Short mmCIF file of C-alpha atoms in Angstrom, two decimals:
data_model
loop_
_atom_site.label_atom_id
_atom_site.label_comp_id
_atom_site.label_asym_id
_atom_site.label_seq_id
_atom_site.Cartn_x
_atom_site.Cartn_y
_atom_site.Cartn_z
CA MET A 166 45.60 63.65 124.62
CA ILE A 167 48.06 65.81 122.71
CA GLY A 168 46.00 68.93 122.44
CA GLU A 169 42.57 70.46 122.66
CA ILE A 170 42.49 73.66 120.69
CA VAL A 171 39.92 76.37 120.02
CA CYS A 172 40.38 78.76 117.08
CA SER A 173 38.13 81.78 117.33
CA GLY A 174 37.67 85.10 115.56
CA PHE A 175 35.52 87.08 113.15
CA GLY A 176 34.05 85.24 110.20
CA GLY A 177 36.54 85.80 107.36
CA GLN A 178 39.68 85.68 109.51
CA GLY A 179 40.20 82.06 108.58
CA VAL A 180 39.58 80.50 111.98
CA LEU A 181 37.79 77.45 110.59
CA VAL A 182 40.61 76.82 108.11
CA ALA A 183 43.24 77.28 110.83
CA GLY A 184 41.52 74.53 112.81
CA MET A 185 41.22 72.34 109.75
CA ILE A 186 44.97 72.68 109.07
CA LEU A 187 45.71 71.56 112.64
CA ALA A 188 43.46 68.52 112.18
CA TYR A 189 45.13 67.84 108.84
CA ALA A 190 48.58 68.05 110.42
CA GLY A 191 47.47 65.63 113.15
CA MET A 192 46.09 63.19 110.60
CA GLY A 193 49.43 63.36 108.76
CA GLN A 194 51.08 61.99 111.90
CA ASP A 195 48.48 59.19 112.21
CA LYS A 196 46.89 60.80 115.25
CA TYR A 197 43.18 60.72 115.97
CA VAL A 198 41.66 64.10 115.15
CA THR A 199 38.27 65.79 115.37
CA TRP A 200 37.22 69.21 114.13
CA PHE A 201 33.90 70.72 115.09
CA PRO A 202 32.54 74.07 113.90
CA SER A 203 30.71 76.61 116.02
CA TYR A 204 27.19 75.88 115.38
CA GLY A 205 23.70 77.07 116.11
CA ALA A 206 22.26 80.55 116.12
CA GLU A 207 25.44 82.44 115.19
CA MET A 208 25.10 85.95 113.81
CA ARG A 209 26.52 87.02 110.45
CA GLY A 210 29.61 89.11 111.18
CA GLY A 211 29.76 87.61 114.67
CA THR A 212 32.40 85.38 116.13
CA ALA A 213 33.08 82.02 114.52
CA ASN A 214 35.06 79.27 116.16
CA CYS A 215 36.03 75.66 115.86
CA ASN A 216 37.06 72.97 118.34
CA VAL A 217 39.98 70.74 117.40
CA LYS A 218 41.19 67.68 119.27
CA ILE A 219 44.40 65.85 118.44
CA SER A 220 45.14 62.65 120.31
CA GLU A 221 47.08 59.39 120.40
CA ASP A 222 43.88 57.65 121.52
CA GLU A 223 40.32 57.52 120.25
CA ILE A 224 38.49 60.78 120.89
CA ALA A 225 35.18 60.70 122.77
CA SER A 226 33.32 63.98 122.35
CA PRO A 227 34.45 66.46 119.69
CA TYR A 228 33.57 69.34 122.04
CA VAL A 229 36.49 70.99 123.82
CA LYS A 230 35.68 71.80 127.43
CA GLU A 231 39.12 72.64 128.82
CA ILE A 232 41.34 74.38 126.33
CA ASP A 233 45.07 73.66 125.98
CA VAL A 234 45.58 76.28 123.28
CA LEU A 235 43.32 79.16 122.27
CA LEU A 236 43.93 81.07 119.06
CA ALA A 237 42.05 84.32 119.79
CA MET A 238 41.82 86.42 116.67
CA ASN A 239 39.59 89.15 118.16
CA GLU A 240 38.47 90.64 121.47
CA THR A 241 35.22 88.65 121.67
CA SER A 242 37.18 85.41 121.44
CA VAL A 243 39.17 86.36 124.52
CA ASP A 244 35.95 87.32 126.35
CA LYS A 245 34.32 84.06 125.43
CA PHE A 246 37.08 81.50 125.89
CA GLU A 247 39.86 82.82 128.17
CA ASN A 248 38.18 81.29 131.24
CA GLN A 249 38.02 77.85 129.64
CA ILE A 250 41.79 77.61 129.22
CA LYS A 251 43.52 75.11 131.52
CA ALA A 252 45.96 76.54 134.04
CA GLY A 253 49.32 76.52 132.28
CA GLY A 254 47.63 76.60 128.87
CA VAL A 255 48.50 78.93 126.01
CA MET A 256 46.54 81.79 124.48
CA VAL A 257 47.79 83.24 121.20
CA VAL A 258 46.24 86.69 120.89
CA ASN A 259 45.94 88.83 117.79
CA SER A 260 47.33 91.95 119.45
CA SER A 261 46.56 94.07 116.38
CA ILE A 262 42.93 94.25 117.40
CA VAL A 263 42.77 92.95 120.96
CA SER A 264 43.20 95.90 123.31
CA PRO A 265 46.83 96.25 124.55
CA ASN A 266 45.63 97.43 127.97
CA ARG A 267 43.64 94.32 128.63
CA ASP A 268 44.49 92.21 131.68
CA PHE A 269 44.92 88.54 130.97
CA ARG A 270 44.90 85.61 133.35
CA SER A 271 48.25 85.22 135.05
CA ASP A 272 48.15 81.40 135.21
CA ILE A 273 48.30 80.97 131.43
CA LYS A 274 50.94 81.81 128.86
CA VAL A 275 49.78 84.70 126.67
CA VAL A 276 51.51 85.17 123.32
CA LYS A 277 50.75 88.49 121.64
CA VAL A 278 51.06 88.53 117.88
CA PRO A 279 50.35 91.65 115.81
CA ALA A 280 48.81 89.48 113.10
CA ASN A 281 47.14 92.25 111.09
CA GLU A 282 50.38 94.29 110.89
CA ILE A 283 52.37 91.22 109.87
CA ALA A 284 49.80 90.29 107.22
CA ARG A 285 49.97 93.84 105.84
CA ARG A 286 53.79 93.81 105.83
CA GLU A 287 53.86 90.46 104.03
CA ALA A 288 51.14 91.70 101.62
CA ASN A 289 49.06 88.63 102.47
CA PRO A 290 45.78 89.90 103.93
CA LYS A 291 44.36 86.37 104.02
CA GLY A 292 47.38 85.08 105.93
CA LEU A 293 46.15 86.07 109.42
CA ASN A 294 45.34 82.51 110.37
CA ILE A 295 48.70 81.24 109.11
CA ILE A 296 50.52 83.82 111.22
CA MET A 297 48.56 82.65 114.27
CA LEU A 298 49.46 79.02 113.47
CA GLY A 299 53.13 80.00 113.20
CA ALA A 300 52.96 81.68 116.60
CA MET A 301 51.24 78.62 118.04
CA ALA A 302 53.97 76.36 116.65
CA GLY A 303 56.57 78.61 118.26
CA ALA A 304 54.81 78.79 121.62
CA THR A 305 53.62 75.19 122.10
CA GLU A 306 54.91 71.68 121.58
CA ILE A 307 51.91 70.25 119.81
CA PHE A 308 53.70 70.28 116.44
CA GLU A 309 57.31 70.87 115.41
CA PRO A 310 57.30 74.26 113.63
CA ASP A 311 58.85 72.83 110.44
CA TYR A 312 56.30 70.03 110.30
CA LEU A 313 53.32 72.35 110.78
CA LYS A 314 54.73 74.73 108.16
CA SER A 315 54.96 71.90 105.63
CA ALA A 316 51.44 70.78 106.59
CA VAL A 317 50.12 74.28 105.79
CA ASP A 318 51.57 74.11 102.29
CA LYS A 319 50.44 70.53 101.78
CA TYR A 320 46.91 71.40 102.92
CA PHE A 321 46.64 74.12 100.29
CA ALA A 322 48.50 72.05 97.67
CA ASP A 323 45.79 69.37 98.04
CA LYS A 324 43.31 72.09 97.13
CA GLY A 325 45.52 73.26 94.23
CA LYS A 326 46.24 76.75 95.57
CA VAL A 327 49.69 77.12 97.11
CA ASN A 328 50.57 80.68 98.08
CA PRO A 329 54.33 81.14 98.66
CA LYS A 330 53.53 84.05 100.96
CA ASN A 331 52.02 81.62 103.46
CA SER A 332 55.39 80.28 104.57
CA LEU A 333 56.65 83.86 105.04
CA CYS A 334 53.61 84.56 107.22
CA PHE A 335 54.17 81.33 109.17
CA ASP A 336 57.81 82.29 109.85
CA ALA A 337 56.78 85.79 110.88
CA GLY A 338 54.31 84.20 113.29
CA ILE A 339 57.04 82.05 114.86
CA ASN A 340 59.43 85.01 115.12
CA SER A 341 56.80 87.14 116.80
CA CYS A 342 56.71 84.88 119.83
CA ILE A 343 60.47 84.81 120.35
CA ILE A 344 60.89 87.45 123.01
CA MET B 151 42.97 54.78 99.47
CA ALA B 152 44.64 57.25 101.79
CA LYS B 153 42.74 58.87 104.62
CA THR B 154 41.14 62.22 104.07
CA LEU B 155 39.41 64.75 106.33
CA MET B 156 35.67 64.90 105.83
CA LYS B 157 32.55 66.12 107.58
CA GLY B 158 30.29 63.28 108.72
CA ASN B 159 27.43 64.31 106.46
CA GLU B 160 29.70 64.63 103.43
CA ALA B 161 31.45 61.32 104.06
CA LEU B 162 28.04 59.65 104.22
CA ALA B 163 26.99 61.24 100.91
CA GLU B 164 30.24 60.38 99.10
CA SER B 165 30.18 56.84 100.40
CA ALA B 166 26.57 56.34 99.26
CA LEU B 167 27.62 57.39 95.75
CA ARG B 168 30.53 54.96 95.88
CA ALA B 169 28.07 52.21 96.81
CA GLY B 170 26.26 52.90 93.54
CA CYS B 171 23.59 55.34 94.71
CA ARG B 172 22.50 57.33 91.65
CA PHE B 173 19.33 58.98 92.89
CA PHE B 174 18.81 61.47 95.69
CA SER B 175 15.64 63.39 96.43
CA GLY B 176 15.30 65.51 99.53
CA TYR B 177 14.69 68.82 101.20
CA PRO B 178 17.06 70.93 103.31
CA ILE B 179 16.91 71.01 107.11
CA THR B 180 19.69 71.51 109.64
CA PRO B 181 21.70 69.48 110.64
CA GLN B 182 21.50 67.22 107.57
CA THR B 183 21.69 69.85 104.82
CA GLU B 184 25.31 69.10 103.91
CA ILE B 185 24.19 65.71 102.57
CA LEU B 186 21.83 67.45 100.16
CA GLU B 187 24.34 70.18 99.36
CA TYR B 188 27.09 67.66 98.60
CA MET B 189 24.77 65.58 96.46
CA SER B 190 23.66 68.68 94.52
CA TRP B 191 27.04 68.95 92.75
CA ARG B 192 28.62 65.56 93.23
CA MET B 193 25.70 63.48 91.95
CA ARG B 194 26.01 65.10 88.53
CA GLU B 195 29.72 64.26 88.40
CA VAL B 196 28.99 60.56 88.83
CA GLY B 197 26.11 60.58 86.36
CA GLY B 198 23.14 60.31 88.71
CA GLU B 199 20.01 62.34 89.41
CA PHE B 200 19.70 64.86 92.22
CA VAL B 201 16.35 66.50 92.97
CA GLN B 202 15.77 69.16 95.60
CA THR B 203 12.11 68.45 96.10
CA GLU B 204 9.36 70.86 97.15
CA SER B 205 8.94 68.99 100.44
CA GLU B 206 10.11 65.98 102.41
CA VAL B 207 6.96 64.14 101.38
CA ALA B 208 7.85 64.59 97.71
CA GLY B 209 11.40 63.50 98.52
CA ILE B 210 10.42 60.16 100.02
CA ASN B 211 7.87 59.46 97.27
CA MET B 212 10.34 60.16 94.47
CA LEU B 213 12.69 57.80 96.30
CA PHE B 214 9.93 55.17 96.17
CA GLY B 215 9.74 55.57 92.38
CA ALA B 216 13.50 55.39 91.89
CA SER B 217 13.70 52.31 94.09
CA ALA B 218 10.85 50.56 92.24
CA ALA B 219 12.79 51.22 89.03
CA GLY B 220 15.83 49.47 90.53
CA ALA B 221 18.07 52.43 91.39
CA ARG B 222 20.06 52.68 94.58
CA ALA B 223 18.29 55.66 96.08
CA LEU B 224 18.89 57.86 99.12
CA THR B 225 17.05 60.56 101.01
CA SER B 226 17.87 62.27 104.28
CA SER B 227 16.26 64.58 106.78
CA SER B 228 16.06 65.55 110.43
CA GLY B 229 13.50 66.45 113.12
CA PRO B 230 10.10 67.43 111.67
CA GLY B 231 11.34 66.62 108.16
CA PHE B 232 12.03 63.04 109.16
CA SER B 233 8.50 62.75 110.59
CA LEU B 234 7.11 63.80 107.20
CA LYS B 235 8.89 60.84 105.60
CA GLN B 236 7.17 58.21 107.74
CA GLU B 237 4.20 57.60 105.45
CA GLY B 238 6.60 56.96 102.58
CA ILE B 239 8.71 54.58 104.69
CA SER B 240 5.56 52.62 105.51
CA TYR B 241 4.82 52.39 101.76
CA LEU B 242 8.35 51.16 101.05
CA CYS B 243 7.84 48.42 103.67
CA GLY B 244 4.41 47.43 102.40
CA THR B 245 5.69 47.29 98.84
CA GLU B 246 8.89 45.42 99.76
CA LEU B 247 11.24 47.99 98.27
CA PRO B 248 14.84 48.67 99.31
CA ALA B 249 15.94 52.24 100.01
CA VAL B 250 18.23 54.10 102.39
CA ILE B 251 16.92 56.95 104.55
CA VAL B 252 19.14 59.01 106.83
CA ASP B 253 17.97 60.71 110.01
CA VAL B 254 20.57 63.18 111.30
CA MET B 255 18.94 63.53 114.70
CA ARG B 256 18.35 66.92 116.30
CA ILE B 257 16.76 67.60 119.67
CA GLY B 258 13.22 67.96 120.75
CA SER B 259 9.69 67.39 119.59
CA ALA B 260 8.05 69.82 117.17
CA LEU B 261 10.61 72.27 115.79
CA GLY B 262 13.00 71.44 118.63
CA ASN B 263 16.44 72.77 117.83
CA VAL B 264 19.42 72.03 115.63
CA PHE B 265 21.67 70.56 118.31
CA GLN B 266 22.45 66.84 118.54
CA GLY B 267 19.91 64.58 120.14
CA GLN B 268 18.89 60.93 120.23
CA GLY B 269 15.19 61.42 120.81
CA ASP B 270 14.11 59.63 117.62
CA TYR B 271 14.97 56.17 119.01
CA TRP B 272 11.35 55.10 119.41
CA GLN B 273 10.35 56.51 116.03
CA LEU B 274 13.30 54.76 114.38
CA THR B 275 12.95 51.36 116.05
CA ARG B 276 9.18 50.91 116.36
CA GLY B 277 8.26 51.73 112.77
CA GLY B 278 7.61 55.47 112.75
CA GLY B 279 4.67 55.34 110.35
CA HIS B 280 1.36 53.51 110.16
CA GLY B 281 0.92 49.76 110.01
CA ASP B 282 2.82 46.71 111.07
CA TYR B 283 6.48 47.14 110.27
CA ARG B 284 9.97 47.77 111.50
CA THR B 285 13.01 48.92 109.59
CA ILE B 286 16.66 48.01 109.91
CA VAL B 287 18.38 50.88 111.75
CA LEU B 288 22.14 51.42 111.67
CA ALA B 289 23.81 53.64 114.28
CA PRO B 290 27.15 55.17 113.27
CA ALA B 291 29.40 56.62 115.99
CA SER B 292 32.09 58.25 113.85
CA VAL B 293 32.66 59.81 110.46
CA GLN B 294 34.24 56.52 109.36
CA GLU B 295 31.12 54.60 110.38
CA ASN B 296 28.93 57.17 108.65
CA ALA B 297 30.81 56.24 105.47
CA ASP B 298 30.95 52.48 106.10
CA MET B 299 27.32 52.13 107.13
CA ALA B 300 26.06 54.20 104.18
CA TYR B 301 28.06 51.88 101.93
CA GLU B 302 26.71 48.66 103.41
CA ALA B 303 23.15 49.98 103.84
CA PHE B 304 22.29 49.46 100.17
CA ASP B 305 23.37 45.80 100.18
CA LEU B 306 21.37 45.25 103.33
CA ALA B 307 18.29 46.98 101.89
CA GLU B 308 18.44 44.82 98.76
CA LYS B 309 19.16 41.63 100.70
CA TYR B 310 15.81 41.96 102.47
CA THR B 311 14.06 44.26 99.93
CA HIS B 312 13.42 46.54 102.88
CA PRO B 313 14.24 50.14 103.81
CA VAL B 314 17.34 50.71 105.92
CA LEU B 315 17.55 53.79 108.16
CA ILE B 316 20.78 55.39 109.30
CA ALA B 317 20.50 57.03 112.73
CA SER B 318 23.16 59.70 112.70
CA ASP B 319 23.04 62.89 114.78
CA ALA B 320 24.12 66.52 114.58
CA ALA B 321 27.48 65.85 116.26
CA ILE B 322 28.41 62.94 113.97
CA GLY B 323 27.06 64.81 110.95
CA GLN B 324 28.82 68.10 111.62
CA MET B 325 32.20 66.95 112.85
CA VAL B 326 35.25 66.31 110.73
CA GLU B 327 37.44 63.26 111.21
CA ALA B 328 39.88 61.28 109.12
CA VAL B 329 38.07 58.78 106.92
CA GLU B 330 39.04 56.09 104.44
CA LEU B 331 36.51 55.65 101.64
CA LYS B 332 35.78 52.45 99.77
CA ASP B 333 36.08 52.10 95.99
CA PHE B 334 33.29 52.84 93.53
CA HIS B 335 30.87 49.98 93.01
CA ASP B 336 28.67 49.74 89.91
CA HIS B 337 25.03 48.98 90.49
CA ASP B 338 22.97 47.52 87.63
CA ILE B 339 19.42 48.87 87.89
CA ASN B 340 18.12 45.77 86.10
CA LYS B 341 19.82 43.42 88.54
CA TYR B 342 16.66 42.22 90.30
CA ASP B 343 13.62 40.54 88.80
CA TRP B 344 11.21 42.70 90.83
CA VAL B 345 12.40 45.86 89.09
CA ILE B 346 9.70 47.72 87.20
CA LYS B 347 10.66 48.58 83.64
CA GLY B 348 9.18 48.73 80.15
CA ARG B 349 7.22 45.57 79.26
CA LYS B 350 6.78 44.11 75.78
CA GLU B 351 3.39 43.35 74.29
CA GLY B 352 2.00 40.18 75.77
CA GLU B 353 4.04 40.44 78.97
CA ASP B 354 2.23 40.90 82.29
CA LYS B 355 2.09 44.43 83.58
CA ARG B 356 3.89 45.16 86.80
CA ILE B 357 2.80 47.49 89.56
CA ALA B 358 4.65 48.55 92.69
CA GLU B 359 1.96 47.93 95.26
CA ASN B 360 1.33 46.39 98.64
CA VAL B 361 2.64 42.82 98.30
CA TYR B 362 -0.18 41.36 100.38
CA TYR B 363 -2.66 42.12 97.58
CA ALA B 364 -1.06 39.41 95.48
CA MET B 365 -0.12 37.08 98.34
CA GLY B 366 -3.31 37.15 100.37
CA ALA B 367 -3.44 37.79 104.08
CA ASP B 368 -2.37 34.34 105.37
CA GLU B 369 0.62 33.93 103.17
CA TYR B 370 1.65 37.54 103.80
CA LYS B 371 1.60 36.99 107.56
CA ASP B 372 3.93 34.00 107.35
CA PHE B 373 6.13 35.74 104.81
CA LEU B 374 6.52 38.79 107.02
CA LEU B 375 7.19 36.89 110.24
CA GLU B 376 9.83 34.78 108.52
CA LYS B 377 11.49 37.85 107.05
CA TYR B 378 11.65 39.75 110.35
CA LYS B 379 13.00 36.66 112.11
CA ARG B 380 15.68 36.31 109.45
CA ILE B 381 16.71 39.94 109.98
CA GLU B 382 16.75 39.52 113.78
CA ASP B 383 18.81 36.33 113.51
CA ASN B 384 21.39 37.68 111.09
CA GLU B 385 21.76 41.42 111.39
CA GLN B 386 22.37 42.27 115.05
CA LYS B 387 25.56 44.33 115.24
CA TRP B 388 27.31 45.67 118.32
CA GLU B 389 30.68 46.27 119.95
CA SER B 390 31.43 45.00 123.45
CA VAL B 391 34.03 46.84 125.50
CA ASN B 392 35.35 45.27 128.73
CA THR B 393 32.10 43.41 129.40
CA GLU B 394 33.77 40.11 130.45
CA ASP B 395 34.23 41.07 134.11
CA ALA B 396 32.06 44.20 134.21
CA GLU B 397 29.92 44.93 137.26
CA VAL B 398 28.00 47.72 135.59
CA VAL B 399 27.45 47.64 131.84
CA LEU B 400 26.72 50.83 129.91
CA VAL B 401 24.44 50.58 126.89
CA SER B 402 24.75 53.34 124.35
CA TYR B 403 25.07 54.26 120.67
CA GLY B 404 26.19 57.09 118.41
CA ILE B 405 27.95 60.11 119.87
CA SER B 406 26.97 59.11 123.44
CA SER B 407 28.73 55.76 123.09
CA ARG B 408 32.04 57.48 122.35
CA VAL B 409 31.85 59.23 125.70
CA CYS B 410 30.95 55.90 127.33
CA LYS B 411 34.15 54.38 125.97
CA GLU B 412 36.11 57.16 127.61
CA ALA B 413 34.17 56.63 130.85
CA VAL B 414 35.06 52.90 130.79
CA LYS B 415 38.76 53.76 130.45
CA ILE B 416 38.68 56.29 133.29
CA ALA B 417 36.63 53.97 135.54
CA ARG B 418 38.97 51.03 134.97
CA LYS B 419 41.92 53.18 136.05
CA LYS B 420 40.02 53.91 139.27
CA GLY B 421 39.35 50.18 139.77
CA ILE B 422 35.65 50.35 138.86
CA LYS B 423 34.67 47.45 136.62
CA LEU B 424 32.68 49.25 133.97
CA GLY B 425 31.84 47.77 130.57
CA LEU B 426 30.01 48.94 127.48
CA ILE B 427 27.70 47.46 124.88
CA ARG B 428 27.70 49.85 121.93
CA LEU B 429 24.76 49.29 119.62
CA LYS B 430 25.63 49.37 115.93
CA THR B 431 22.11 48.33 114.97
CA LEU B 432 19.20 49.82 116.92
CA TRP B 433 16.86 47.37 115.21
CA PRO B 434 17.40 44.50 115.23
CA PHE B 435 18.35 45.26 118.84
CA PRO B 436 21.58 43.34 119.60
CA LYS B 437 20.10 40.94 122.17
CA LYS B 438 22.92 38.49 121.52
CA ALA B 439 25.34 40.95 123.13
CA PHE B 440 23.52 40.42 126.45
CA ASP B 441 23.37 36.61 126.19
CA ALA B 442 27.07 36.23 126.87
CA LEU B 443 26.97 38.22 130.11
CA THR B 444 27.05 36.49 133.49
CA SER B 445 24.44 36.81 136.18
CA ASP B 446 26.34 38.79 138.81
CA ILE B 447 26.08 42.16 137.12
CA ALA B 448 24.85 44.96 139.39
CA GLY B 449 22.91 46.54 136.55
CA PHE B 450 22.78 48.23 133.19
CA LEU B 451 23.04 51.95 132.65
CA CYS B 452 21.60 53.34 129.41
CA VAL B 453 23.40 56.49 128.32
CA GLU B 454 21.51 58.48 125.74
CA MET B 455 20.41 61.96 124.71
CA SER B 456 16.68 61.46 125.23
CA ILE B 457 14.87 62.79 128.28
CA LEU B 458 12.55 59.82 128.67
CA GLY B 459 15.23 57.12 128.44
CA GLN B 460 14.02 55.50 125.25
CA MET B 461 16.47 52.58 125.23
CA VAL B 462 15.53 51.29 128.69
CA ASP B 463 12.64 49.06 127.54
CA ASP B 464 14.80 47.32 124.98
CA VAL B 465 17.53 46.57 127.52
CA LYS B 466 14.94 45.17 129.94
CA LEU B 467 13.56 42.95 127.18
CA ALA B 468 17.02 41.82 126.10
CA THR B 469 17.90 40.85 129.68
CA ASP B 470 14.53 39.27 130.47
CA ASN B 471 13.93 41.86 133.19
CA LYS B 472 16.48 40.14 135.44
CA PHE B 473 18.65 43.17 136.16
CA PRO B 474 18.15 46.74 137.32
CA VAL B 475 18.20 49.06 134.32
CA LYS B 476 18.75 52.77 134.86
CA CYS B 477 19.22 55.64 132.50
CA TYR B 478 21.49 58.65 132.43
CA SER B 479 19.89 60.93 129.92
CA GLU B 480 20.98 64.26 128.53
CA PHE B 481 18.95 66.54 126.30
CA SER B 482 21.25 68.44 123.95
CA ASN B 483 24.56 68.05 125.74
CA VAL B 484 26.82 65.14 124.95
CA PRO B 485 26.87 62.97 128.12
CA ASP B 486 29.65 63.64 130.61
CA PRO B 487 32.05 60.79 131.52
CA ALA B 488 32.27 61.97 135.13
CA ILE B 489 28.49 61.74 135.54
CA ILE B 490 28.44 58.31 133.87
CA ILE B 491 30.95 57.02 136.42
CA GLU B 492 29.07 58.65 139.29
CA ARG B 493 25.83 56.94 138.23
CA ALA B 494 27.58 53.60 137.79
CA GLU B 495 29.08 53.84 141.28
CA LYS B 496 25.63 54.60 142.66
CA MET B 497 24.25 51.48 140.98
CA LEU B 498 27.08 49.44 142.50
CA LEU B 499 26.26 50.76 145.96
CA GLU B 500 22.55 50.10 145.59
CA ASN B 501 22.72 46.70 143.95
CA GLY B 502 26.10 45.35 144.99
CA GLY B 503 28.87 44.21 142.72
CA ARG B 504 30.37 40.81 142.15
CA LYS B 505 30.69 38.73 145.28
#
């Protein structure tokens, strides 16, 4: 198993697309991938999430039980998933809206990224998820940063909507986790 | 064609269109609605007809009409909606018409809930409607198989002029995986001589009706028995994993069988000789998979998401009641590999392994 990832946040923050890009990047390297959306009685305006698995071997269940990497785009995501992260796992936190005084688990690596500020600075309000992916690439070894960055552009190119600001957001995400 | 990422439900829909399906009639219900939604725009692009019907009953009956007219036709549903289609499926069988019907299984009786389940096994394999029939039932375990089985289902339905059901579930339907789709295939709606179409003056009229009216009861009985035997002889499909030296053999299908494969890998590393028979057809039940097994197996463990253990009877029948058959059943949760191994070890203790 290369990585079991949960992307979580408010609907509209692009968490489902962030997960889809990770699956797409995995597929591009001929890995097995699954993506599974949060599902069931979710409330409008509530927290959305998706489970992504990337593996060298066939994947059994698409549900992630023990998280290697959590992309937490809001406070509720931290509440809901922090305890499911494996010891030594990584949590990328959107520190623009997750309280700065919050205590996090000490046995995981917490990467704080002011994603909303960066998105505002780069004038790319829809780039929150790309910033989080950049930070994840910088903080984990699941994908080489350059490869994941090219996968982001290729993912959107396939859909015919490349935004040059995405790569700026991705870079800003990487830079934010270099301490 | 290169691989692409698709949701199970959407891959099934696209693949059906590529197989030449040009008619869809159905009604929304979670977790199968993406099939309908995808068809609502994509069917027009390929020049077919999409109808969102007023009910599931209308959906299956429009499908009957399209099939009688020679079209490759699809409908899909889930839970209570799939129950509503049973009368129509019985009519398709009695009339000897091909069609493909998808059940994206959800949990529970009555309204149940939208989460994945495998509680429709009896309904799918015993003929869920009235009368004396069974249908061919395919059981995909991945997005790729959702696509492949939807593609082959139409050939199979026409080969036996019989409805083919696809037993998917909410997990397979909702998840995204990489999938490789087959090329477009043209289907000629006048291909078969049983197709109902405009008749010239002087030609006999044709009606889509119960075939036994024309055949008579005796001939119909022989005809039907021969047909079901032919299906049982030729269409059993399964995958065997590490069964050659297995002491406990898991029997499973769909999303549960994926977890079983993982359990087999983990167990083998621990030195436990676990094997798996993964059903790819639920009916005909792959009895042949059990024929090859030797007699010193400690038992079979059915792994399924149905509280009552619906597969157990079929495994007992396939093995002539010679082995202990147990069941590890979950309701809405996907089975857990650790529990599978625990249950298998318990069977080994109780029944003894290979001498």
